[in-house]
mmCIF file of C-alpha atoms in Angstrom:
data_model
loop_
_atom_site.group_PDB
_atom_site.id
_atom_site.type_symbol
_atom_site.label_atom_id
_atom_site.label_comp_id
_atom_site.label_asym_id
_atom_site.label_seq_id
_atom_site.Cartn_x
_atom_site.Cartn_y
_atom_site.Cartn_z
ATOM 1 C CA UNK A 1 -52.595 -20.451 80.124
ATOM 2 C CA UNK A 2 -49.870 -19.039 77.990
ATOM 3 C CA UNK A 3 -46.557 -20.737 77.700
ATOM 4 C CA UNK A 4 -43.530 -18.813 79.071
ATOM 5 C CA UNK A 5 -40.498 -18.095 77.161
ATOM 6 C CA UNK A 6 -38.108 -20.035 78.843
ATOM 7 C CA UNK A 7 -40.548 -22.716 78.993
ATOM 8 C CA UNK A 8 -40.664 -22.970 75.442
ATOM 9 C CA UNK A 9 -37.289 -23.034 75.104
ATOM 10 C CA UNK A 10 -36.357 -26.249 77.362
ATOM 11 C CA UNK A 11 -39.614 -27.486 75.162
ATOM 12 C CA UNK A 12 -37.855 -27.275 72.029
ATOM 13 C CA UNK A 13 -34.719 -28.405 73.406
ATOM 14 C CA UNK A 14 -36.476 -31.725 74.842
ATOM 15 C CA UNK A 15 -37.965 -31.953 71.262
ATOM 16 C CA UNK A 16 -34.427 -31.809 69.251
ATOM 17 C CA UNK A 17 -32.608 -34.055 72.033
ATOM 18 C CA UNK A 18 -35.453 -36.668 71.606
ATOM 19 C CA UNK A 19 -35.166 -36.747 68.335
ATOM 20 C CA UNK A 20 -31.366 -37.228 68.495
ATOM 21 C CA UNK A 21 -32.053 -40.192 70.813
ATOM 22 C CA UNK A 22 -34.346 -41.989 68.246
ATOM 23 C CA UNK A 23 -31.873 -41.632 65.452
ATOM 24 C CA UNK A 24 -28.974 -43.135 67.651
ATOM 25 C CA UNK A 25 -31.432 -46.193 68.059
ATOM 26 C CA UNK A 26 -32.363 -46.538 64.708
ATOM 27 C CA UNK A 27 -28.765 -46.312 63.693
ATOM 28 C CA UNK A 28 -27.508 -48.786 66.112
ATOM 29 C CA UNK A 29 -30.379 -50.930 65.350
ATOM 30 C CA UNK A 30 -30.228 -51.705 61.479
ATOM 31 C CA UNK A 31 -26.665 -51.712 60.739
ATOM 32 C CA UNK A 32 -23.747 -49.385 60.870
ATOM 33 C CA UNK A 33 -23.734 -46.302 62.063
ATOM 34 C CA UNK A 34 -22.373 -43.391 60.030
ATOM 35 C CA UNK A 35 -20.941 -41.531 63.292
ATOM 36 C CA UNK A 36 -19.461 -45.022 64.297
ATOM 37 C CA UNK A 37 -20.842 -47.176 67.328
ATOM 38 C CA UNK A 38 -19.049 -45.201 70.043
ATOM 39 C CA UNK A 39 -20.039 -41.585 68.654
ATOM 40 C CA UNK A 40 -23.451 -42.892 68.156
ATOM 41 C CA UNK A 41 -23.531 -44.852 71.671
ATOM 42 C CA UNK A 42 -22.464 -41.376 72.778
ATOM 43 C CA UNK A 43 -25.058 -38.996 71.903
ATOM 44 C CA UNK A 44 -27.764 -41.499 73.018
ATOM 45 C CA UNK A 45 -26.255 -41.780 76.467
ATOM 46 C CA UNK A 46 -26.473 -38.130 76.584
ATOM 47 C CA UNK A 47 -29.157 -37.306 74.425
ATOM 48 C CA UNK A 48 -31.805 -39.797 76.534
ATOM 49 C CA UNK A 49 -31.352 -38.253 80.077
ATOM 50 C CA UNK A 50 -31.292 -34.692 78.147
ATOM 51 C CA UNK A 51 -34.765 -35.186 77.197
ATOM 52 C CA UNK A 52 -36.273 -36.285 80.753
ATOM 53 C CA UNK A 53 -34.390 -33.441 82.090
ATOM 54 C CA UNK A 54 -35.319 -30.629 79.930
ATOM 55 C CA UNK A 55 -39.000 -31.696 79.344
ATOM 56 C CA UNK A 56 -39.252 -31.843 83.545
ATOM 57 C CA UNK A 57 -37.232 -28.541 83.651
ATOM 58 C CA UNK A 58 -39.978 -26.921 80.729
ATOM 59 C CA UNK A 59 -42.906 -28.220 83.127
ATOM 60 C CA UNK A 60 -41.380 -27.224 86.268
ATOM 61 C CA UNK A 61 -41.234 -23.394 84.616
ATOM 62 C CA UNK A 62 -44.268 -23.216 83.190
ATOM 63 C CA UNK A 63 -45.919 -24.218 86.742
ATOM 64 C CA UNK A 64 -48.809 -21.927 87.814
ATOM 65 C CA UNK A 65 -47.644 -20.336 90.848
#
């Protein structure tokens, strides 16, 4: 079954935000962050629900009818 457009676009999306999330932890992790705590603190608070969100919102797309 081919994936649709849109699909592939929350896809990607999910891809880059989870990606952002694992940065933020390594950077909070070992040492100081060069965004600073709060910025960093930030985009993983956002970044993490983003992810679950937009991967669910790719699936929910690409759904046979």
């Amino acid at each position: 079954m081919p994936m649709k457009p849109l699909a592939g676009l929350f896809l990607a999306l999910a891809c880059v935000l989870g990606i952002a999330a694992t940065g933020s932890v390594f950077e909070l992790a070992y040492g100081d962050p060069e965004l600073g705590v709060t910025a960093t603190g930030t985009i993983l608070g956002l970044s993490l629900p983003g992810t679950l969100i937009s991967l669910l919102v790719a699936i929910r797309i690409n759904k046979p009818a």
